[in-house]
């Protein structure tokens, strides 16, 4: 017997057993072998003689003890197999994981008489399992083990987490497959020879109902006899990978369209750059000739006007007609220069706060006469139209230009409609030169011949026209384009050949009560008084002579100076009280602006009126006259000079 006991101990040690117990149910005594007695810290002789049954629970971790007590109670009342894993706190204080394998023995009457078994130390295995669980959790990998056709499957904690299920070691297969949108994750039925193939499966998580994609990998393992089969495998989330694949697929499918869109966008940007460079070139050319050309036109227009005023009623009609034709052609030349300056955004603007509704209403009669009786004309003006800050005279010219173009496109009959409304631009088109914001839109729509894409692309080019030779300068739309852009807005064309054209002007909304108030009618020209002395400063002798003679004719006392330095000498030594200085802007040595600053130091409050055909940036900032600056544009007529001077002196 001693040899048998020794062999039993060797076998138990080899199997990793921590010891064995034998529970005499009828005697209510518990027997430990020496290994288990040592683990519990009980004397081996006492353990062999019998211990109180409560000793069995003494070393069990308090967290595990309740469930073990319940399991043991079940054994004592007829259960046959006892298999539990729990923590045991040894006499040395070390916590060990043990696996208890026990069995009940019965007498002839089927009453339980003995409960015996062994404890196996599984601490090392549990540590490996915990490391594996942590690795699986960190890697997002869940594991499963399932026998096809069996109703439950062994799963890991991460497996449950991926499917949004409550954590459990064993789950019903139906519960697992209920999370799958289509098909099955685990085989619910036993299919002979079935395998665990790689699959990408769309699931809907049980907790938050979120759709996700998981991948399943595994293998089918047969038992030793080759009859039974179990599936062992892993699952992991591939949602982000699937999304990336879908995005890549969409990108590939739309690549051609996006390339075309990018090319079109780049072409628009290149066209806009070319247009800007073209406009800059025209501006430099125009600015270079505008100053001298407008001086010449001032002399020509002024003297023609003077000749017509002084011509006697008895003069030959042919002379009167010749002078009138010369004056008309000179005014057309002046208009041509102004349009070039407008297109290149180099004309000085005098913006004021403007109510576009009133401005359009004021133009109604003029536009009706311009269009003629065969063209139906109407306007639709929003009642709550926002204010804008714009040069009203230039805006009227722009609208008149567009209306004349529309009339010609309709060949004298059709319908023209002007609509003014508030508009919020959220995302401007690529070809537009404005930012998102609030604008007032003026749309001029005709039922004329319309334009094709090629014509629209060149419509704003200077000197481009579809009219017959001699019937158009090709600067009307160019002037509109330059003026609107200089005012901070934009203009666009929408046209269909054979149906008509809509040209839209967008002007930025004026916030607050800025500006000098609504446009006021120009004051009437009135005669001056000899008591009012005006100093004329102009380096061009012919222009100076015309201005001096006109002011003298108007009744003013006039002094003259050939340049700014000469003007300062006149101011210091003339001995007269000078009421107004009428000065050119661009002069050799000293500009008109510098003269004004020095003159007002010498004579505070002295009124300054500039005259210029192209003031550059001397009195202009960002295309607008500086605050407090008064300008008489060249070329000017006798009436314009008289009205502006009187306005300044009466202010």
XYZ file of C-alpha atoms in Angstrom:
651
model
C 0.000 0.000 0.000
C 2.877 2.351 0.787
C 4.285 1.784 -2.705
C 0.839 2.414 -4.220
C 0.494 5.694 -2.286
C 3.949 6.772 -3.362
C 3.185 6.036 -7.023
C -0.079 8.003 -6.686
C 1.750 11.030 -5.317
C 4.287 10.863 -8.149
C 1.470 10.713 -10.707
C -0.325 13.657 -9.126
C 2.860 15.725 -9.071
C 3.538 14.941 -12.705
C 0.031 16.083 -13.608
C 0.609 19.393 -11.831
C -1.739 18.482 -8.979
C -1.563 20.597 -5.860
C -3.032 17.787 -3.777
C -6.032 15.517 -3.265
C -8.992 15.440 -0.899
C -11.564 12.919 0.283
C -14.791 14.106 1.918
C -16.660 11.520 4.070
C -20.214 12.805 3.751
C -21.741 10.546 6.424
C -18.921 11.106 8.987
C -18.642 14.796 8.017
C -14.864 14.570 7.932
C -12.419 15.868 5.351
C -9.080 14.160 4.515
C -6.141 15.884 2.755
C -3.064 14.240 1.328
C 0.276 15.679 2.547
C 0.599 18.059 -0.467
C -2.796 19.651 0.071
C -2.267 19.700 3.845
C 0.958 21.658 3.328
C -0.806 24.070 0.972
C -3.552 24.705 3.522
C -1.023 24.915 6.388
C -2.537 21.944 8.197
C -0.549 19.266 10.059
C -0.272 16.198 7.808
C -1.158 13.774 10.618
C -4.279 15.770 11.502
C -5.209 15.922 7.825
C -4.859 12.156 7.552
C -6.953 11.664 10.729
C -9.792 13.846 9.450
C -10.601 17.582 9.483
C -13.823 19.550 9.845
C -15.446 19.875 6.392
C -15.395 23.686 6.719
C -11.623 23.446 6.279
C -12.247 22.899 2.524
C -13.356 26.571 2.155
C -10.833 28.109 4.576
C -8.135 28.911 1.986
C -10.439 29.852 -0.920
C -10.294 33.538 -1.985
C -13.302 35.312 -0.397
C -14.396 36.523 -3.852
C -14.670 32.960 -5.125
C -15.888 31.218 -1.936
C -19.681 31.814 -2.368
C -19.911 30.170 -5.798
C -17.715 27.250 -4.676
C -19.945 26.664 -1.637
C -22.978 26.536 -3.949
C -21.219 24.077 -6.280
C -20.166 21.806 -3.359
C -23.701 21.878 -1.960
C -24.910 20.655 -5.322
C -22.460 17.765 -5.206
C -23.612 16.742 -1.736
C -27.160 16.618 -3.019
C -26.604 14.404 -6.001
C -24.573 16.192 -8.670
C -22.042 13.895 -10.272
C -19.217 16.075 -11.639
C -17.371 18.938 -9.940
C -15.130 21.104 -12.156
C -14.345 24.600 -10.924
C -11.530 27.118 -11.280
C -10.856 29.497 -8.431
C -8.163 31.230 -6.421
C -6.581 29.573 -3.395
C -4.581 31.520 -0.823
C -1.853 29.188 0.441
C -0.295 29.075 3.881
C 2.666 30.938 2.365
C 0.353 33.826 1.366
C 0.751 33.163 -2.345
C -2.428 33.313 -4.428
C -2.703 30.371 -6.797
C -5.228 29.582 -9.482
C -6.425 25.994 -9.079
C -8.740 23.778 -11.044
C -10.772 21.375 -8.870
C -11.814 18.057 -10.392
C -14.166 16.128 -8.085
C -16.667 13.291 -8.107
C -19.357 11.910 -5.819
C -19.513 8.228 -4.833
C -22.796 6.523 -3.947
C -23.845 3.495 -1.879
C -26.144 0.718 -3.019
C -29.142 2.914 -2.343
C -27.804 5.733 -4.579
C -27.035 7.942 -1.619
C -23.862 10.094 -1.821
C -21.320 8.821 0.675
C -17.991 10.286 -0.474
C -16.873 13.426 -2.400
C -13.251 13.153 -3.558
C -11.013 14.879 -6.041
C -7.804 16.668 -6.835
C -6.625 20.281 -7.185
C -4.446 21.155 -10.196
C -2.317 24.305 -10.083
C -3.207 26.298 -13.261
C -1.572 29.583 -12.237
C 0.930 29.559 -15.098
C -1.793 28.747 -17.610
C -4.010 31.554 -16.290
C -1.140 34.018 -16.619
C -0.628 32.978 -20.234
C -4.369 33.259 -20.876
C -4.418 36.745 -19.315
C -1.492 37.877 -21.450
C -3.261 36.489 -24.501
C -6.489 38.259 -23.522
C -4.643 41.567 -23.112
C -2.899 41.091 -26.461
C -6.173 40.245 -28.174
C -7.883 43.242 -26.608
C -5.048 45.599 -27.582
C -5.033 44.210 -31.113
C -8.802 44.218 -31.328
C -8.858 40.468 -31.968
C -11.643 38.281 -30.614
C -11.464 34.470 -30.513
C -14.099 31.776 -30.811
C -14.342 27.994 -30.614
C -17.424 26.274 -31.911
C -18.616 22.829 -32.892
C -20.784 23.154 -36.052
C -24.380 22.340 -35.276
C -23.874 22.868 -31.542
C -26.040 25.592 -29.964
C -23.313 27.446 -28.070
C -19.789 28.704 -28.725
C -16.860 29.571 -26.484
C -15.828 33.179 -27.059
C -13.373 35.720 -25.679
C -14.161 39.025 -24.028
C -12.952 40.947 -27.097
C -15.225 38.830 -29.321
C -18.198 40.018 -27.252
C -16.955 43.609 -27.337
C -16.668 43.617 -31.138
C -20.292 42.464 -31.486
C -21.571 44.770 -28.744
C -22.649 41.798 -26.587
C -22.401 41.434 -22.828
C -19.171 39.731 -21.867
C -19.531 35.961 -21.457
C -17.345 32.901 -21.932
C -20.108 30.999 -23.696
C -22.787 32.476 -25.966
C -25.684 30.993 -27.942
C -24.857 30.762 -31.653
C -28.239 32.334 -32.457
C -27.319 35.414 -30.387
C -24.027 35.750 -32.265
C -25.558 35.322 -35.719
C -28.329 37.810 -34.875
C -25.681 40.551 -35.103
C -24.872 39.625 -38.706
C -26.711 41.673 -41.336
C -26.652 38.860 -43.889
C -25.479 35.258 -43.589
C -23.867 33.653 -40.536
C -20.727 34.208 -38.516
C -20.841 30.685 -37.035
C -22.404 27.586 -38.631
C -25.734 26.965 -36.931
C -25.976 23.507 -38.525
C -23.519 20.642 -38.839
C -22.275 20.503 -42.435
C -19.944 17.561 -43.038
C -16.512 18.721 -44.111
C -17.331 22.407 -43.510
C -14.377 24.794 -43.283
C -13.779 28.233 -41.784
C -13.077 30.342 -44.847
C -11.882 33.935 -44.700
C -14.875 36.236 -44.852
C -15.657 39.935 -44.507
C -18.971 40.259 -42.735
C -21.183 43.309 -42.147
C -22.611 43.324 -38.630
C -24.856 45.548 -36.575
C -23.629 45.805 -33.018
C -26.108 44.651 -30.387
C -25.598 47.585 -28.007
C -25.444 50.796 -30.088
C -26.886 49.345 -33.357
C -23.908 50.708 -35.291
C -23.039 49.017 -38.564
C -19.462 47.701 -38.721
C -17.377 45.364 -40.861
C -15.423 42.443 -39.340
C -13.086 39.875 -40.859
C -13.207 36.213 -39.824
C -10.245 33.841 -40.068
C -9.951 30.317 -38.689
C -9.554 26.627 -39.318
C -11.464 23.413 -38.876
C -9.843 20.950 -36.438
C -10.799 17.256 -36.312
C -10.592 15.191 -33.135
C -8.185 12.306 -32.785
C -10.654 9.796 -34.178
C -11.348 12.062 -37.189
C -15.080 11.983 -36.640
C -15.899 15.241 -34.848
C -14.870 18.721 -35.984
C -14.596 22.062 -34.251
C -14.032 25.526 -35.692
C -11.413 27.718 -34.047
C -10.776 31.232 -35.251
C -10.548 34.960 -34.726
C -12.497 38.066 -35.739
C -11.306 41.669 -35.968
C -12.742 45.012 -37.054
C -11.970 46.161 -40.630
C -14.486 49.028 -40.862
C -11.882 51.748 -41.450
C -10.123 49.587 -44.020
C -13.413 49.019 -45.865
C -14.166 52.750 -45.783
C -10.725 53.518 -47.168
C -11.262 50.941 -49.934
C -14.656 52.473 -50.742
C -13.208 55.977 -50.836
C -10.389 54.765 -53.079
C -12.921 53.087 -55.361
C -14.987 56.286 -55.553
C -11.854 58.331 -56.190
C -10.840 56.007 -59.010
C -14.337 56.098 -60.505
C -14.470 59.903 -60.393
C -10.808 60.479 -61.248
C -11.483 61.425 -64.860
C -14.277 63.826 -63.905
C -12.139 65.412 -61.183
C -9.211 65.826 -63.551
C -11.503 67.534 -66.074
C -12.897 69.740 -63.301
C -9.394 70.647 -62.131
C -8.318 71.455 -65.683
C -11.426 73.605 -66.187
C -10.829 75.382 -62.877
C -7.195 76.002 -63.766
C -8.219 77.292 -67.194
C -10.650 79.710 -65.536
C -7.876 80.927 -63.253
C -5.492 81.311 -66.204
C -8.152 83.178 -68.184
C -8.749 85.460 -65.205
C -5.000 86.088 -64.933
C -4.727 86.863 -68.639
C -7.708 89.202 -68.369
C -6.068 90.943 -65.422
C -2.764 91.275 -67.287
C -4.584 92.536 -70.372
C -6.459 95.075 -68.279
C -3.229 96.209 -66.625
C -1.578 96.655 -70.022
C -4.528 98.674 -71.330
C -4.505 100.695 -68.127
C -0.842 101.563 -68.454
C -1.305 102.496 -72.107
C -4.421 104.546 -71.371
C -2.908 106.246 -68.353
C 0.115 107.165 -70.391
C -1.897 109.062 -72.998
C -4.907 110.179 -70.922
C -3.216 113.155 -69.258
C -1.944 114.779 -72.447
C -4.896 113.674 -74.577
C -7.436 115.134 -72.149
C -5.501 118.399 -72.016
C -5.772 118.588 -75.806
C -9.485 117.771 -75.684
C -10.052 120.392 -72.995
C -8.645 123.058 -75.284
C -10.501 121.754 -78.353
C -13.889 121.293 -76.665
C -13.576 124.503 -74.678
C -12.720 126.683 -77.645
C -15.334 125.079 -79.904
C -17.898 125.678 -77.186
C -16.729 129.268 -76.808
C -16.865 129.842 -80.572
C -20.440 128.558 -80.703
C -21.472 130.734 -77.755
C -20.003 133.854 -79.308
C -21.171 133.201 -82.855
C -23.728 135.769 -83.958
C -27.225 134.636 -84.895
C -26.616 135.886 -88.411
C -23.641 133.551 -88.940
C -23.645 131.059 -91.786
C -25.522 127.865 -90.869
C -22.738 125.836 -92.419
C -20.254 127.287 -89.939
C -22.587 126.575 -87.045
C -23.109 123.026 -88.263
C -19.371 122.492 -88.736
C -18.631 123.719 -85.239
C -21.387 121.496 -83.831
C -20.025 118.445 -85.640
C -16.506 119.190 -84.437
C -17.751 119.576 -80.864
C -19.731 116.329 -81.066
C -16.704 114.412 -82.372
C -14.498 115.907 -79.665
C -16.963 114.819 -76.998
C -16.960 111.297 -78.488
C -13.164 111.298 -78.274
C -13.391 112.359 -74.627
C -15.907 109.583 -73.981
C -13.547 107.086 -75.621
C -10.742 108.035 -73.236
C -13.065 107.841 -70.234
C -14.217 104.378 -71.272
C -10.648 103.170 -71.562
C -9.905 104.533 -68.098
C -13.075 102.911 -66.794
C -12.185 99.521 -68.272
C -8.694 99.630 -66.765
C -10.153 100.789 -63.413
C -8.095 103.971 -63.479
C -10.875 106.523 -63.587
C -11.289 108.435 -60.304
C -14.640 107.508 -58.768
C -16.616 109.712 -56.429
C -18.780 107.145 -54.609
C -21.763 108.206 -52.549
C -24.481 106.371 -50.700
C -27.037 105.480 -53.383
C -30.553 104.044 -53.345
C -30.587 102.014 -56.567
C -34.368 101.935 -56.691
C -34.574 105.708 -56.881
C -31.697 105.864 -59.354
C -33.461 103.417 -61.707
C -36.772 105.234 -61.341
C -35.008 108.477 -62.225
C -33.620 106.882 -65.408
C -36.995 105.495 -66.486
C -37.847 108.241 -69.012
C -34.330 108.269 -70.486
C -34.293 104.491 -70.938
C -37.796 104.456 -72.429
C -36.776 107.031 -75.051
C -33.536 105.157 -75.737
C -35.335 101.860 -76.386
C -38.072 103.252 -78.606
C -41.745 102.361 -78.890
C -41.329 98.837 -80.317
C -39.475 97.488 -77.278
C -41.532 96.665 -74.187
C -39.697 97.982 -71.131
C -40.336 97.142 -67.492
C -38.618 97.189 -64.119
C -38.990 95.095 -60.962
C -37.376 96.723 -57.956
C -37.404 95.039 -54.540
C -39.115 97.292 -51.971
C -36.459 96.749 -49.286
C -33.438 97.241 -51.532
C -30.161 97.664 -49.647
C -28.061 100.792 -50.122
C -24.767 100.702 -52.015
C -21.799 103.050 -52.171
C -21.101 103.850 -55.794
C -20.412 106.670 -58.231
C -23.980 107.339 -59.365
C -22.995 109.055 -62.616
C -20.790 106.154 -63.677
C -23.479 103.624 -62.708
C -26.035 105.477 -64.838
C -23.584 105.398 -67.750
C -23.045 101.658 -67.236
C -26.783 100.904 -67.190
C -27.348 103.091 -70.257
C -24.554 101.247 -72.102
C -26.108 97.877 -71.316
C -29.562 99.044 -72.382
C -28.220 100.377 -75.690
C -26.440 97.047 -76.329
C -29.663 95.170 -75.542
C -31.663 97.401 -77.885
C -29.237 96.732 -80.724
C -29.300 92.968 -80.022
C -33.123 92.984 -80.330
C -32.980 94.819 -83.655
C -35.527 97.370 -82.474
C -38.269 95.058 -81.121
C -38.619 92.750 -78.142
C -38.757 92.997 -74.376
C -36.230 94.403 -71.918
C -36.555 93.965 -68.163
C -34.452 95.453 -65.380
C -34.626 93.686 -62.010
C -32.998 94.995 -58.829
C -32.934 92.741 -55.766
C -30.913 91.894 -52.678
C -28.734 88.808 -52.959
C -26.614 86.818 -50.514
C -23.702 85.151 -52.279
C -22.688 82.086 -50.245
C -20.053 80.556 -52.526
C -19.003 82.653 -55.550
C -18.247 80.797 -58.777
C -14.579 80.319 -59.648
C -14.710 82.938 -62.420
C -16.156 85.614 -60.117
C -13.909 88.195 -58.459
C -15.974 88.751 -55.306
C -16.099 87.223 -51.845
C -19.100 85.661 -50.183
C -21.355 88.345 -48.733
C -24.368 90.586 -49.301
C -24.864 92.321 -52.637
C -27.450 94.242 -54.614
C -27.980 92.635 -58.021
C -29.100 94.585 -61.095
C -30.139 92.215 -63.891
C -30.787 93.516 -67.412
C -32.527 90.889 -69.569
C -33.330 91.172 -73.259
C -34.997 88.895 -75.809
C -32.371 89.530 -78.459
C -30.153 87.307 -80.548
C -28.052 86.054 -77.632
C -24.359 85.146 -77.625
C -22.429 81.922 -78.023
C -19.673 80.852 -75.611
C -16.897 82.294 -77.757
C -18.575 85.708 -77.884
C -19.258 85.684 -74.127
C -15.580 84.905 -73.536
C -14.531 88.071 -75.395
C -17.444 90.353 -74.544
C -15.485 92.407 -71.998
C -12.374 92.752 -74.161
C -11.637 96.364 -75.125
C -12.505 97.196 -78.743
C -14.273 93.857 -79.267
C -17.641 94.331 -80.966
C -20.045 92.300 -83.085
C -21.544 95.446 -84.593
C -20.815 96.731 -88.072
C -17.807 98.942 -88.605
C -18.562 102.466 -87.439
C -21.523 101.445 -85.268
C -19.673 100.588 -82.078
C -16.345 101.211 -80.358
C -16.254 97.900 -78.468
C -15.716 99.762 -75.196
C -19.257 99.755 -73.752
C -19.051 96.439 -71.902
C -15.382 97.063 -71.137
C -16.338 100.276 -69.352
C -19.073 98.477 -67.399
C -16.657 95.698 -66.433
C -13.969 98.077 -65.208
C -16.356 100.362 -63.329
C -18.127 97.514 -61.508
C -14.861 95.830 -60.495
C -13.428 99.163 -59.372
C -16.535 99.545 -57.192
C -15.862 96.213 -55.450
C -18.452 94.218 -57.383
C -18.643 91.892 -60.337
C -20.538 91.488 -63.595
C -21.502 88.269 -65.352
C -23.199 87.303 -68.608
C -25.769 84.549 -69.121
C -26.882 84.085 -72.696
C -28.520 81.578 -75.030
C -28.263 82.007 -78.784
C -31.668 82.882 -80.221
C -33.277 83.447 -76.811
C -31.592 86.469 -75.283
C -29.082 87.688 -72.736
C -29.009 88.595 -69.050
C -26.211 90.750 -67.699
C -26.002 90.919 -63.908
C -24.198 93.603 -61.961
C -23.413 92.768 -58.326
C -22.544 95.696 -56.056
C -21.580 95.185 -52.390
C -24.124 96.219 -49.789
C -23.286 99.355 -47.803
C -23.595 98.679 -44.077
C -24.364 101.622 -41.813
C -24.883 105.278 -42.732
C -21.582 105.835 -44.536
C -21.013 108.212 -47.398
C -22.228 111.705 -47.996
C -25.889 110.935 -48.356
C -28.001 110.371 -51.452
C -26.903 111.886 -54.738
C -28.091 115.454 -55.094
C -28.845 117.146 -58.409
C -25.990 119.234 -59.790
C -26.298 122.950 -58.974
C -27.140 125.306 -61.785
C -24.354 127.441 -63.258
C -24.431 131.011 -62.035
C -22.313 134.085 -62.759
C -19.425 134.954 -60.486
C -18.488 138.240 -58.877
C -15.375 140.369 -59.416
C -14.932 140.399 -55.657
C -14.184 136.661 -55.848
C -10.624 135.929 -56.984
C -9.632 132.574 -58.445
C -6.045 131.404 -58.955
C -5.635 129.067 -61.959
C -2.543 126.808 -61.803
C -1.823 124.803 -64.989
C 1.427 123.901 -66.742
C -0.290 123.500 -70.134
C -0.485 127.024 -71.516
C -3.497 126.401 -73.783
C -5.558 124.763 -71.015
C -4.624 127.569 -68.627
C -5.640 130.211 -71.186
C -9.022 128.509 -71.751
C -9.725 128.250 -67.997
C -8.697 131.878 -67.362
C -10.809 133.194 -70.231
C -13.851 131.134 -69.188
C -13.667 132.262 -65.551
C -13.179 135.863 -66.640
C -16.239 135.545 -68.873
C -18.147 134.204 -65.847
C -17.329 137.408 -63.961
C -14.541 136.330 -61.626
C -11.253 138.095 -60.956
C -8.609 135.649 -62.170
C -4.901 135.151 -61.407
C -2.778 132.540 -63.161
C 0.382 130.520 -62.496
C 2.373 128.230 -64.793
C 3.291 125.721 -62.052
C 3.027 125.093 -58.305
C 6.120 127.100 -57.328
C 4.873 130.078 -59.339
C 1.478 129.681 -57.618
C 3.046 129.970 -54.145
C 4.757 133.204 -55.222
C 1.396 134.578 -56.426
C -0.280 133.614 -53.132
C 2.408 135.366 -51.111
C 2.755 138.548 -53.169
C -0.498 139.211 -55.040
C -1.994 141.155 -52.171
C -5.440 139.767 -53.013
C -7.743 137.553 -51.011
C -7.950 134.400 -53.086
C -11.252 132.529 -52.711
C -10.391 129.400 -54.723
C -7.380 127.685 -56.277
C -8.162 125.757 -59.488
C -5.106 123.551 -60.008
C -3.932 120.770 -62.269
C -2.867 117.587 -60.440
C 0.121 116.307 -62.425
C 2.681 119.103 -62.923
C 6.484 119.218 -63.103
C 8.312 119.914 -59.845
C 5.389 119.821 -57.461
C 1.980 118.115 -57.746
C -1.305 119.865 -57.232
C -1.758 117.941 -53.964
C 1.549 119.225 -52.586
C 0.602 122.760 -53.674
C -2.735 122.468 -51.857
C -1.057 121.363 -48.620
C 1.402 124.284 -48.695
C -1.221 126.814 -49.773
C -3.578 125.840 -46.946
C -0.763 126.276 -44.436
C -0.233 129.795 -45.822
C -3.989 130.492 -46.070
C -6.034 128.173 -43.795
C -9.468 127.312 -45.165
C -8.481 128.061 -48.760
C -10.742 126.145 -51.167
C -8.968 123.800 -53.602
C -10.534 122.482 -56.821
C -8.455 119.975 -58.771
C -8.741 119.534 -62.532
C -7.278 116.472 -64.214
C -7.810 113.970 -66.990
C -5.803 111.313 -65.132
C -4.875 112.102 -61.505
C -3.082 108.751 -60.982
C -2.749 108.092 -57.251
C -2.106 111.684 -56.206
C -5.659 112.374 -54.983
C -7.060 108.877 -55.496
C -6.859 105.835 -53.208
C -8.064 102.413 -54.398
C -9.760 104.045 -57.381
C -11.767 106.489 -55.247
C -11.290 110.169 -54.603
C -9.892 110.807 -51.156
C -12.306 112.223 -48.618
C -12.757 115.987 -48.914
C -11.253 116.166 -52.417
C -13.129 118.027 -55.178
C -12.308 117.200 -58.794
C -13.327 118.705 -62.128
C -12.539 115.979 -64.710
C -10.847 117.000 -67.959
C -12.001 117.692 -70.571
C -14.597 120.018 -69.070
C -17.067 122.395 -70.668
C -17.782 125.992 -69.858
C -21.026 124.958 -68.137
C -19.329 122.251 -66.027
C -16.605 124.686 -64.944
C -19.151 127.362 -64.047
C -21.322 124.961 -62.027
C -18.461 123.357 -60.087
C -16.750 126.648 -59.198
C -20.014 128.182 -58.045
C -20.798 125.073 -55.990
C -17.406 125.310 -54.257
C -17.698 129.027 -53.491
C -21.258 128.744 -52.196
C -20.475 125.770 -49.951
